[in-house]
């Protein structure tokens, strides 16, 4: 499969089914897309102290995010330069001043540099110290910490962080600005939920506004019906505030609007969203006014974006301080990690609301999330049907779309999905260009 084959899978309003079901395409995604793009690693509040680390993946690459002795967050491949042994296997921990490989005790500073090797004399004159392995653990190509959110680019050379994300960083800004102290912290471990489907189905669904009133009728629709039978009592319990807007009519989602940015990023909820009408939490607005002044506090809180997709594989919800990481494990397997952050300086009741949303919508025990899961898994199976090769993403397609410029459109457009696939082809093929027509490795 070469760059032309990849590009041919993406047509103006349709994508070939192989982008979801082919193992060869999945391997190329890991080799190219997840190497060239900036990928979310973790939040720096997960590693507050020197020596704190987490282990995770960038694409299919095992990595360690660690707080180095100089206070910076580093991202290293989780691989001993001796024989490849994973250096850390716990999801999180503190390694002290150095990492020590459990196999032959080579040790490394927390920026990866080789610290010591037992019986080092045995390597004299062997060339080890001049070799790549002799330097220590390998760092990824580039790391950027944006207001606490840590992203990595595996490739040594490539697109810069600011150019890659551009105006889309305004959604992270809004999430962090919602904290009276201007920073967020992890509130605990994420909810983890395994999905037997391709990771891109989950990413696409974040801006799919034509499914909630259909796919979630059995859960949200039932809740709304029962609440009506009760006479819609006030005040609405938080659970009803969360679930009822899922049943909003098509017109509501049309009016919400969708904004897209270059490189595959975009968000629903430009004008308002399903998060706009939650009851105020006592003391929160006052704390915001104290920090920012009334006008700025209002401007921050009036921005109620729904889902922001950061291409390739995360989504954030600024008004609920959530982040979902869609970690690809195979063409037909995706691990979803759903995080809740705490707004530093805000009432704890806000975190409780976000955590409730996370449990109700994103947990394996959710009453809503498995509606989506069933749709993804049916699609993953249905795409194997012979006789039709293409998936349709033509809704409100205008014929000429320029994905290199920011745009705001009707909230039921599938433009953001087309935007993602435009970026997908771009970052898949940019490192294949050197040898066009030659089979990619
Ligand atoms: S494999 Fe790590 S020290 Fe030998
Ligand atoms: Fe859904």
PDB file of C-alpha atoms in Angstrom, residues 33-308:
ATOM      1  CA  UNK A  33      -0.298   8.911  11.338  1.00  0.00           C
ATOM      2  CA  UNK A  34       0.477   8.425  15.038  1.00  0.00           C
ATOM      3  CA  UNK A  35       4.124   9.235  14.371  1.00  0.00           C
ATOM      4  CA  UNK A  36       3.589  12.491  12.458  1.00  0.00           C
ATOM      5  CA  UNK A  37       0.715  13.926  14.513  1.00  0.00           C
ATOM      6  CA  UNK A  38       0.784  15.429  18.015  1.00  0.00           C
ATOM      7  CA  UNK A  39      -0.830  12.857  20.295  1.00  0.00           C
ATOM      8  CA  UNK A  40      -2.144  13.315  23.835  1.00  0.00           C
ATOM      9  CA  UNK A  41      -0.055  11.590  26.507  1.00  0.00           C
ATOM     10  CA  UNK A  42      -1.368  12.748  29.899  1.00  0.00           C
ATOM     11  CA  UNK A  43      -1.910  15.674  32.227  1.00  0.00           C
ATOM     12  CA  UNK A  44       1.003  17.016  34.215  1.00  0.00           C
ATOM     13  CA  UNK A  45      -1.011  16.837  37.457  1.00  0.00           C
ATOM     14  CA  UNK A  46      -0.732  13.037  37.101  1.00  0.00           C
ATOM     15  CA  UNK A  47       2.984  13.431  37.848  1.00  0.00           C
ATOM     16  CA  UNK A  48       3.198  16.318  40.350  1.00  0.00           C
ATOM     17  CA  UNK A  49       6.454  15.291  42.098  1.00  0.00           C
ATOM     18  CA  UNK A  50       9.939  14.561  40.782  1.00  0.00           C
ATOM     19  CA  UNK A  51      10.175  10.915  39.807  1.00  0.00           C
ATOM     20  CA  UNK A  52       6.386  10.525  39.389  1.00  0.00           C
ATOM     21  CA  UNK A  53       5.504   8.685  36.198  1.00  0.00           C
ATOM     22  CA  UNK A  54       2.636   7.167  34.273  1.00  0.00           C
ATOM     23  CA  UNK A  55       2.834   4.541  31.562  1.00  0.00           C
ATOM     24  CA  UNK A  56       0.640   4.780  28.480  1.00  0.00           C
ATOM     25  CA  UNK A  57       0.729   4.537  24.695  1.00  0.00           C
ATOM     26  CA  UNK A  58       1.231   6.943  21.818  1.00  0.00           C
ATOM     27  CA  UNK A  59      -0.370   5.007  18.994  1.00  0.00           C
ATOM     28  CA  UNK A  60       0.938   1.510  19.649  1.00  0.00           C
ATOM     29  CA  UNK A  61       4.181   2.764  21.175  1.00  0.00           C
ATOM     30  CA  UNK A  62       4.705   2.122  24.900  1.00  0.00           C
ATOM     31  CA  UNK A  63       5.810   5.326  26.619  1.00  0.00           C
ATOM     32  CA  UNK A  64       6.560   6.672  30.080  1.00  0.00           C
ATOM     33  CA  UNK A  65       5.625  10.230  31.031  1.00  0.00           C
ATOM     34  CA  UNK A  66       7.823  11.260  33.955  1.00  0.00           C
ATOM     35  CA  UNK A  67       8.597  14.366  36.038  1.00  0.00           C
ATOM     36  CA  UNK A  68      12.339  14.922  35.667  1.00  0.00           C
ATOM     37  CA  UNK A  69      14.584  16.330  38.398  1.00  0.00           C
ATOM     38  CA  UNK A  70      14.515  19.755  36.686  1.00  0.00           C
ATOM     39  CA  UNK A  71      10.717  19.854  37.067  1.00  0.00           C
ATOM     40  CA  UNK A  72       9.981  19.281  33.354  1.00  0.00           C
ATOM     41  CA  UNK A  73       7.759  16.484  32.105  1.00  0.00           C
ATOM     42  CA  UNK A  74       9.593  14.052  29.803  1.00  0.00           C
ATOM     43  CA  UNK A  75       8.159  11.395  27.513  1.00  0.00           C
ATOM     44  CA  UNK A  76      10.397   8.362  26.947  1.00  0.00           C
ATOM     45  CA  UNK A  77       9.914   5.112  25.090  1.00  0.00           C
ATOM     46  CA  UNK A  78       9.215   2.424  27.669  1.00  0.00           C
ATOM     47  CA  UNK A  79      12.039   0.200  26.500  1.00  0.00           C
ATOM     48  CA  UNK A  80      15.378  -0.705  27.981  1.00  0.00           C
ATOM     49  CA  UNK A  81      18.220   0.076  25.543  1.00  0.00           C
ATOM     50  CA  UNK A  82      19.869  -3.220  26.565  1.00  0.00           C
ATOM     51  CA  UNK A  83      17.437  -5.931  25.516  1.00  0.00           C
ATOM     52  CA  UNK A  84      14.148  -4.111  25.165  1.00  0.00           C
ATOM     53  CA  UNK A  85      12.563  -4.933  28.514  1.00  0.00           C
ATOM     54  CA  UNK A  86       9.798  -2.525  29.524  1.00  0.00           C
ATOM     55  CA  UNK A  87      11.241  -0.369  32.274  1.00  0.00           C
ATOM     56  CA  UNK A  88       7.945   0.322  34.058  1.00  0.00           C
ATOM     57  CA  UNK A  89       4.746  -1.685  34.010  1.00  0.00           C
ATOM     58  CA  UNK A  90       2.607  -0.023  36.682  1.00  0.00           C
ATOM     59  CA  UNK A  91       0.133   2.493  35.301  1.00  0.00           C
ATOM     60  CA  UNK A  92       1.533   5.081  37.721  1.00  0.00           C
ATOM     61  CA  UNK A  93       4.229   5.320  40.372  1.00  0.00           C
ATOM     62  CA  UNK A  94       7.308   7.153  41.632  1.00  0.00           C
ATOM     63  CA  UNK A  95      10.707   5.926  40.512  1.00  0.00           C
ATOM     64  CA  UNK A  96      12.778   8.208  42.752  1.00  0.00           C
ATOM     65  CA  UNK A  97      15.853   9.759  41.131  1.00  0.00           C
ATOM     66  CA  UNK A  98      16.307   7.117  38.459  1.00  0.00           C
ATOM     67  CA  UNK A  99      14.792   4.179  36.573  1.00  0.00           C
ATOM     68  CA  UNK A 100      16.370   0.788  37.062  1.00  0.00           C
ATOM     69  CA  UNK A 101      15.762  -2.017  34.588  1.00  0.00           C
ATOM     70  CA  UNK A 102      14.591  -5.166  36.399  1.00  0.00           C
ATOM     71  CA  UNK A 103      16.560  -7.494  34.086  1.00  0.00           C
ATOM     72  CA  UNK A 104      20.290  -6.540  34.411  1.00  0.00           C
ATOM     73  CA  UNK A 105      20.036  -3.338  36.465  1.00  0.00           C
ATOM     74  CA  UNK A 106      21.074  -0.781  33.880  1.00  0.00           C
ATOM     75  CA  UNK A 107      19.884   2.519  35.335  1.00  0.00           C
ATOM     76  CA  UNK A 108      18.761   5.803  33.792  1.00  0.00           C
ATOM     77  CA  UNK A 109      18.135   9.344  34.942  1.00  0.00           C
ATOM     78  CA  UNK A 110      14.544  10.507  34.636  1.00  0.00           C
ATOM     79  CA  UNK A 111      15.336  12.226  31.330  1.00  0.00           C
ATOM     80  CA  UNK A 112      16.439   8.825  29.996  1.00  0.00           C
ATOM     81  CA  UNK A 113      20.218   9.405  30.102  1.00  0.00           C
ATOM     82  CA  UNK A 114      22.257   6.353  31.025  1.00  0.00           C
ATOM     83  CA  UNK A 115      23.337   6.515  34.662  1.00  0.00           C
ATOM     84  CA  UNK A 116      25.124   3.235  35.359  1.00  0.00           C
ATOM     85  CA  UNK A 117      25.731  -0.302  34.110  1.00  0.00           C
ATOM     86  CA  UNK A 118      26.909  -3.113  36.435  1.00  0.00           C
ATOM     87  CA  UNK A 119      30.340  -4.528  35.480  1.00  0.00           C
ATOM     88  CA  UNK A 120      30.780  -1.639  33.079  1.00  0.00           C
ATOM     89  CA  UNK A 121      34.362  -2.705  32.304  1.00  0.00           C
ATOM     90  CA  UNK A 122      32.982  -5.467  30.127  1.00  0.00           C
ATOM     91  CA  UNK A 123      31.845  -2.847  27.626  1.00  0.00           C
ATOM     92  CA  UNK A 124      35.195  -1.084  27.247  1.00  0.00           C
ATOM     93  CA  UNK A 125      36.234  -0.965  23.634  1.00  0.00           C
ATOM     94  CA  UNK A 126      32.971  -2.527  22.445  1.00  0.00           C
ATOM     95  CA  UNK A 127      31.546   0.670  20.999  1.00  0.00           C
ATOM     96  CA  UNK A 128      28.547   0.660  23.333  1.00  0.00           C
ATOM     97  CA  UNK A 129      29.136   4.159  24.689  1.00  0.00           C
ATOM     98  CA  UNK A 130      29.151   5.596  21.148  1.00  0.00           C
ATOM     99  CA  UNK A 131      26.038   3.679  20.107  1.00  0.00           C
ATOM    100  CA  UNK A 132      22.417   4.770  20.444  1.00  0.00           C
ATOM    101  CA  UNK A 133      21.848   2.048  23.041  1.00  0.00           C
ATOM    102  CA  UNK A 134      24.718   3.353  25.134  1.00  0.00           C
ATOM    103  CA  UNK A 135      23.088   6.766  25.548  1.00  0.00           C
ATOM    104  CA  UNK A 136      20.135   5.508  27.557  1.00  0.00           C
ATOM    105  CA  UNK A 137      16.372   5.401  27.123  1.00  0.00           C
ATOM    106  CA  UNK A 138      15.167   7.075  23.948  1.00  0.00           C
ATOM    107  CA  UNK A 139      12.977  10.179  24.232  1.00  0.00           C
ATOM    108  CA  UNK A 140      10.148  10.747  21.751  1.00  0.00           C
ATOM    109  CA  UNK A 141      10.702  13.272  18.959  1.00  0.00           C
ATOM    110  CA  UNK A 142       9.066  16.271  20.652  1.00  0.00           C
ATOM    111  CA  UNK A 143       6.994  17.058  23.747  1.00  0.00           C
ATOM    112  CA  UNK A 144       4.794  20.060  24.477  1.00  0.00           C
ATOM    113  CA  UNK A 145       3.026  20.861  27.740  1.00  0.00           C
ATOM    114  CA  UNK A 146       0.066  23.129  26.980  1.00  0.00           C
ATOM    115  CA  UNK A 147      -1.511  24.477  30.172  1.00  0.00           C
ATOM    116  CA  UNK A 148      -0.916  21.100  31.824  1.00  0.00           C
ATOM    117  CA  UNK A 149      -1.927  18.886  28.880  1.00  0.00           C
ATOM    118  CA  UNK A 150       1.076  16.970  27.590  1.00  0.00           C
ATOM    119  CA  UNK A 151       1.307  16.031  23.915  1.00  0.00           C
ATOM    120  CA  UNK A 152       4.052  14.190  22.065  1.00  0.00           C
ATOM    121  CA  UNK A 153       5.154  13.871  18.463  1.00  0.00           C
ATOM    122  CA  UNK A 154       7.070  10.644  17.915  1.00  0.00           C
ATOM    123  CA  UNK A 155       8.777  11.883  14.742  1.00  0.00           C
ATOM    124  CA  UNK A 156      12.017  13.804  15.243  1.00  0.00           C
ATOM    125  CA  UNK A 157      11.071  16.286  12.523  1.00  0.00           C
ATOM    126  CA  UNK A 158       7.630  17.489  11.578  1.00  0.00           C
ATOM    127  CA  UNK A 159       4.841  19.947  12.118  1.00  0.00           C
ATOM    128  CA  UNK A 160       5.165  22.255  15.133  1.00  0.00           C
ATOM    129  CA  UNK A 161       2.728  22.115  18.045  1.00  0.00           C
ATOM    130  CA  UNK A 162       1.166  25.554  17.430  1.00  0.00           C
ATOM    131  CA  UNK A 163       0.788  24.984  13.724  1.00  0.00           C
ATOM    132  CA  UNK A 164      -0.787  21.563  14.295  1.00  0.00           C
ATOM    133  CA  UNK A 165      -3.432  22.769  16.783  1.00  0.00           C
ATOM    134  CA  UNK A 166      -3.849  26.435  15.803  1.00  0.00           C
ATOM    135  CA  UNK A 167      -7.153  27.996  16.912  1.00  0.00           C
ATOM    136  CA  UNK A 168      -8.428  24.719  18.361  1.00  0.00           C
ATOM    137  CA  UNK A 169      -6.411  25.385  21.528  1.00  0.00           C
ATOM    138  CA  UNK A 170      -9.195  27.810  22.484  1.00  0.00           C
ATOM    139  CA  UNK A 171     -11.192  24.828  23.804  1.00  0.00           C
ATOM    140  CA  UNK A 172      -8.405  23.790  26.193  1.00  0.00           C
ATOM    141  CA  UNK A 173      -8.080  27.463  27.145  1.00  0.00           C
ATOM    142  CA  UNK A 174     -11.775  27.624  27.979  1.00  0.00           C
ATOM    143  CA  UNK A 175     -11.566  24.482  30.104  1.00  0.00           C
ATOM    144  CA  UNK A 176      -8.609  25.771  32.101  1.00  0.00           C
ATOM    145  CA  UNK A 177      -9.952  29.334  32.326  1.00  0.00           C
ATOM    146  CA  UNK A 178     -13.040  27.914  34.022  1.00  0.00           C
ATOM    147  CA  UNK A 179     -10.867  27.347  37.082  1.00  0.00           C
ATOM    148  CA  UNK A 180     -10.742  30.408  39.337  1.00  0.00           C
ATOM    149  CA  UNK A 181      -7.039  29.663  39.846  1.00  0.00           C
ATOM    150  CA  UNK A 182      -6.432  29.105  36.126  1.00  0.00           C
ATOM    151  CA  UNK A 183      -5.418  25.456  36.292  1.00  0.00           C
ATOM    152  CA  UNK A 184      -7.019  22.019  36.372  1.00  0.00           C
ATOM    153  CA  UNK A 185      -5.937  18.828  38.128  1.00  0.00           C
ATOM    154  CA  UNK A 186      -6.701  15.193  37.538  1.00  0.00           C
ATOM    155  CA  UNK A 187      -9.493  14.089  39.878  1.00  0.00           C
ATOM    156  CA  UNK A 188      -8.621  10.374  39.878  1.00  0.00           C
ATOM    157  CA  UNK A 189      -8.025   7.450  37.542  1.00  0.00           C
ATOM    158  CA  UNK A 190     -10.042   7.403  34.302  1.00  0.00           C
ATOM    159  CA  UNK A 191     -12.963   5.128  33.556  1.00  0.00           C
ATOM    160  CA  UNK A 192     -11.722   2.463  31.145  1.00  0.00           C
ATOM    161  CA  UNK A 193     -14.037   0.888  28.618  1.00  0.00           C
ATOM    162  CA  UNK A 194     -13.023  -1.584  25.895  1.00  0.00           C
ATOM    163  CA  UNK A 195     -14.752  -1.275  22.505  1.00  0.00           C
ATOM    164  CA  UNK A 196     -14.648  -3.922  19.768  1.00  0.00           C
ATOM    165  CA  UNK A 197     -14.518  -1.392  16.955  1.00  0.00           C
ATOM    166  CA  UNK A 198     -12.144   0.895  15.096  1.00  0.00           C
ATOM    167  CA  UNK A 199     -10.926   3.944  17.016  1.00  0.00           C
ATOM    168  CA  UNK A 200     -12.077   6.359  14.293  1.00  0.00           C
ATOM    169  CA  UNK A 201     -15.730   5.417  14.815  1.00  0.00           C
ATOM    170  CA  UNK A 202     -15.508   6.850  18.318  1.00  0.00           C
ATOM    171  CA  UNK A 203     -13.791  10.023  17.147  1.00  0.00           C
ATOM    172  CA  UNK A 204     -16.388  10.582  14.416  1.00  0.00           C
ATOM    173  CA  UNK A 205     -19.245  10.042  16.831  1.00  0.00           C
ATOM    174  CA  UNK A 206     -18.127  13.003  18.950  1.00  0.00           C
ATOM    175  CA  UNK A 207     -19.491  15.399  16.336  1.00  0.00           C
ATOM    176  CA  UNK A 208     -22.330  13.184  15.100  1.00  0.00           C
ATOM    177  CA  UNK A 209     -25.377  15.242  16.063  1.00  0.00           C
ATOM    178  CA  UNK A 210     -27.943  13.172  14.157  1.00  0.00           C
ATOM    179  CA  UNK A 211     -27.724  10.130  16.427  1.00  0.00           C
ATOM    180  CA  UNK A 212     -28.552  11.163  20.045  1.00  0.00           C
ATOM    181  CA  UNK A 213     -32.335  11.378  19.629  1.00  0.00           C
ATOM    182  CA  UNK A 214     -32.301   8.028  17.797  1.00  0.00           C
ATOM    183  CA  UNK A 215     -29.622   5.828  19.358  1.00  0.00           C
ATOM    184  CA  UNK A 216     -30.223   7.135  22.889  1.00  0.00           C
ATOM    185  CA  UNK A 217     -34.016   7.010  22.790  1.00  0.00           C
ATOM    186  CA  UNK A 218     -34.048   3.788  24.794  1.00  0.00           C
ATOM    187  CA  UNK A 219     -32.035   5.340  27.633  1.00  0.00           C
ATOM    188  CA  UNK A 220     -32.467   9.127  27.586  1.00  0.00           C
ATOM    189  CA  UNK A 221     -35.928   8.918  26.019  1.00  0.00           C
ATOM    190  CA  UNK A 222     -37.135   6.556  28.739  1.00  0.00           C
ATOM    191  CA  UNK A 223     -35.734   8.814  31.470  1.00  0.00           C
ATOM    192  CA  UNK A 224     -37.481  11.853  29.978  1.00  0.00           C
ATOM    193  CA  UNK A 225     -40.774   9.952  29.682  1.00  0.00           C
ATOM    194  CA  UNK A 226     -40.699   8.809  33.302  1.00  0.00           C
ATOM    195  CA  UNK A 227     -39.830  12.314  34.469  1.00  0.00           C
ATOM    196  CA  UNK A 228     -42.783  13.693  32.518  1.00  0.00           C
ATOM    197  CA  UNK A 229     -45.078  11.140  34.130  1.00  0.00           C
ATOM    198  CA  UNK A 230     -43.872  12.472  37.475  1.00  0.00           C
ATOM    199  CA  UNK A 231     -44.982  15.969  36.400  1.00  0.00           C
ATOM    200  CA  UNK A 232     -41.476  17.359  35.675  1.00  0.00           C
ATOM    201  CA  UNK A 233     -40.804  18.252  39.327  1.00  0.00           C
ATOM    202  CA  UNK A 234     -38.463  21.155  40.111  1.00  0.00           C
ATOM    203  CA  UNK A 235     -35.667  21.536  40.913  1.00  0.00           C
ATOM    204  CA  UNK A 236     -34.424  19.057  38.323  1.00  0.00           C
ATOM    205  CA  UNK A 237     -32.047  16.516  39.807  1.00  0.00           C
ATOM    206  CA  UNK A 238     -28.525  16.731  38.268  1.00  0.00           C
ATOM    207  CA  UNK A 239     -29.014  13.361  36.553  1.00  0.00           C
ATOM    208  CA  UNK A 240     -32.034  14.724  34.653  1.00  0.00           C
ATOM    209  CA  UNK A 241     -30.175  17.922  33.767  1.00  0.00           C
ATOM    210  CA  UNK A 242     -27.489  15.725  32.240  1.00  0.00           C
ATOM    211  CA  UNK A 243     -29.600  13.206  30.363  1.00  0.00           C
ATOM    212  CA  UNK A 244     -32.653  15.154  29.128  1.00  0.00           C
ATOM    213  CA  UNK A 245     -30.780  17.289  26.512  1.00  0.00           C
ATOM    214  CA  UNK A 246     -29.772  14.081  24.684  1.00  0.00           C
ATOM    215  CA  UNK A 247     -33.388  13.985  23.473  1.00  0.00           C
ATOM    216  CA  UNK A 248     -33.287  17.514  22.025  1.00  0.00           C
ATOM    217  CA  UNK A 249     -34.824  17.746  18.528  1.00  0.00           C
ATOM    218  CA  UNK A 250     -32.847  17.988  15.281  1.00  0.00           C
ATOM    219  CA  UNK A 251     -33.433  21.758  15.157  1.00  0.00           C
ATOM    220  CA  UNK A 252     -31.588  22.180  18.454  1.00  0.00           C
ATOM    221  CA  UNK A 253     -28.515  20.404  17.076  1.00  0.00           C
ATOM    222  CA  UNK A 254     -28.740  22.344  13.793  1.00  0.00           C
ATOM    223  CA  UNK A 255     -28.704  25.617  15.717  1.00  0.00           C
ATOM    224  CA  UNK A 256     -25.832  24.476  17.953  1.00  0.00           C
ATOM    225  CA  UNK A 257     -23.393  24.859  15.058  1.00  0.00           C
ATOM    226  CA  UNK A 258     -20.108  23.072  14.272  1.00  0.00           C
ATOM    227  CA  UNK A 259     -16.716  24.740  13.918  1.00  0.00           C
ATOM    228  CA  UNK A 260     -13.807  23.080  12.137  1.00  0.00           C
ATOM    229  CA  UNK A 261     -10.132  23.987  12.193  1.00  0.00           C
ATOM    230  CA  UNK A 262      -7.269  22.835   9.955  1.00  0.00           C
ATOM    231  CA  UNK A 263      -5.535  19.503  10.688  1.00  0.00           C
ATOM    232  CA  UNK A 264      -8.685  17.624  11.653  1.00  0.00           C
ATOM    233  CA  UNK A 265      -9.786  19.495  14.781  1.00  0.00           C
ATOM    234  CA  UNK A 266     -13.338  20.705  15.356  1.00  0.00           C
ATOM    235  CA  UNK A 267     -16.146  21.119  17.844  1.00  0.00           C
ATOM    236  CA  UNK A 268     -19.890  21.009  18.198  1.00  0.00           C
ATOM    237  CA  UNK A 269     -21.778  23.624  20.205  1.00  0.00           C
ATOM    238  CA  UNK A 270     -20.705  26.961  18.718  1.00  0.00           C
ATOM    239  CA  UNK A 271     -23.773  28.959  19.800  1.00  0.00           C
ATOM    240  CA  UNK A 272     -24.933  26.832  22.722  1.00  0.00           C
ATOM    241  CA  UNK A 273     -24.989  23.145  23.553  1.00  0.00           C
ATOM    242  CA  UNK A 274     -26.507  20.349  25.593  1.00  0.00           C
ATOM    243  CA  UNK A 275     -24.354  21.683  28.464  1.00  0.00           C
ATOM    244  CA  UNK A 276     -25.800  25.215  28.437  1.00  0.00           C
ATOM    245  CA  UNK A 277     -28.684  24.790  30.856  1.00  0.00           C
ATOM    246  CA  UNK A 278     -27.246  23.226  33.983  1.00  0.00           C
ATOM    247  CA  UNK A 279     -28.257  24.867  37.271  1.00  0.00           C
ATOM    248  CA  UNK A 280     -25.655  27.220  38.740  1.00  0.00           C
ATOM    249  CA  UNK A 281     -23.457  25.749  41.480  1.00  0.00           C
ATOM    250  CA  UNK A 282     -23.548  27.991  44.586  1.00  0.00           C
ATOM    251  CA  UNK A 283     -20.386  30.036  45.061  1.00  0.00           C
ATOM    252  CA  UNK A 284     -18.824  29.246  41.679  1.00  0.00           C
ATOM    253  CA  UNK A 285     -19.712  32.395  39.751  1.00  0.00           C
ATOM    254  CA  UNK A 286     -18.649  34.503  42.738  1.00  0.00           C
ATOM    255  CA  UNK A 287     -15.256  32.782  42.798  1.00  0.00           C
ATOM    256  CA  UNK A 288     -14.857  33.377  39.059  1.00  0.00           C
ATOM    257  CA  UNK A 289     -15.771  37.061  39.375  1.00  0.00           C
ATOM    258  CA  UNK A 290     -13.233  37.441  42.125  1.00  0.00           C
ATOM    259  CA  UNK A 291     -10.494  35.997  39.909  1.00  0.00           C
ATOM    260  CA  UNK A 292     -11.386  37.462  36.529  1.00  0.00           C
ATOM    261  CA  UNK A 293     -13.830  40.340  37.052  1.00  0.00           C
ATOM    262  CA  UNK A 294     -17.472  40.062  36.074  1.00  0.00           C
ATOM    263  CA  UNK A 295     -17.208  40.663  32.332  1.00  0.00           C
ATOM    264  CA  UNK A 296     -14.421  38.149  31.733  1.00  0.00           C
ATOM    265  CA  UNK A 297     -16.013  35.584  34.084  1.00  0.00           C
ATOM    266  CA  UNK A 298     -19.267  35.811  32.117  1.00  0.00           C
ATOM    267  CA  UNK A 299     -17.465  35.477  28.786  1.00  0.00           C
ATOM    268  CA  UNK A 300     -15.675  32.313  29.987  1.00  0.00           C
ATOM    269  CA  UNK A 301     -18.837  30.703  31.337  1.00  0.00           C
ATOM    270  CA  UNK A 302     -21.036  31.718  28.382  1.00  0.00           C
ATOM    271  CA  UNK A 303     -18.847  29.593  26.108  1.00  0.00           C
ATOM    272  CA  UNK A 304     -20.544  26.188  26.324  1.00  0.00           C
ATOM    273  CA  UNK A 305     -18.849  24.106  23.669  1.00  0.00           C
ATOM    274  CA  UNK A 306     -20.089  20.541  23.446  1.00  0.00           C
ATOM    275  CA  UNK A 307     -17.394  18.148  22.168  1.00  0.00           C
ATOM    276  CA  UNK A 308     -14.027  19.323  20.862  1.00  0.00           C
TER     277      UNK A 308
END
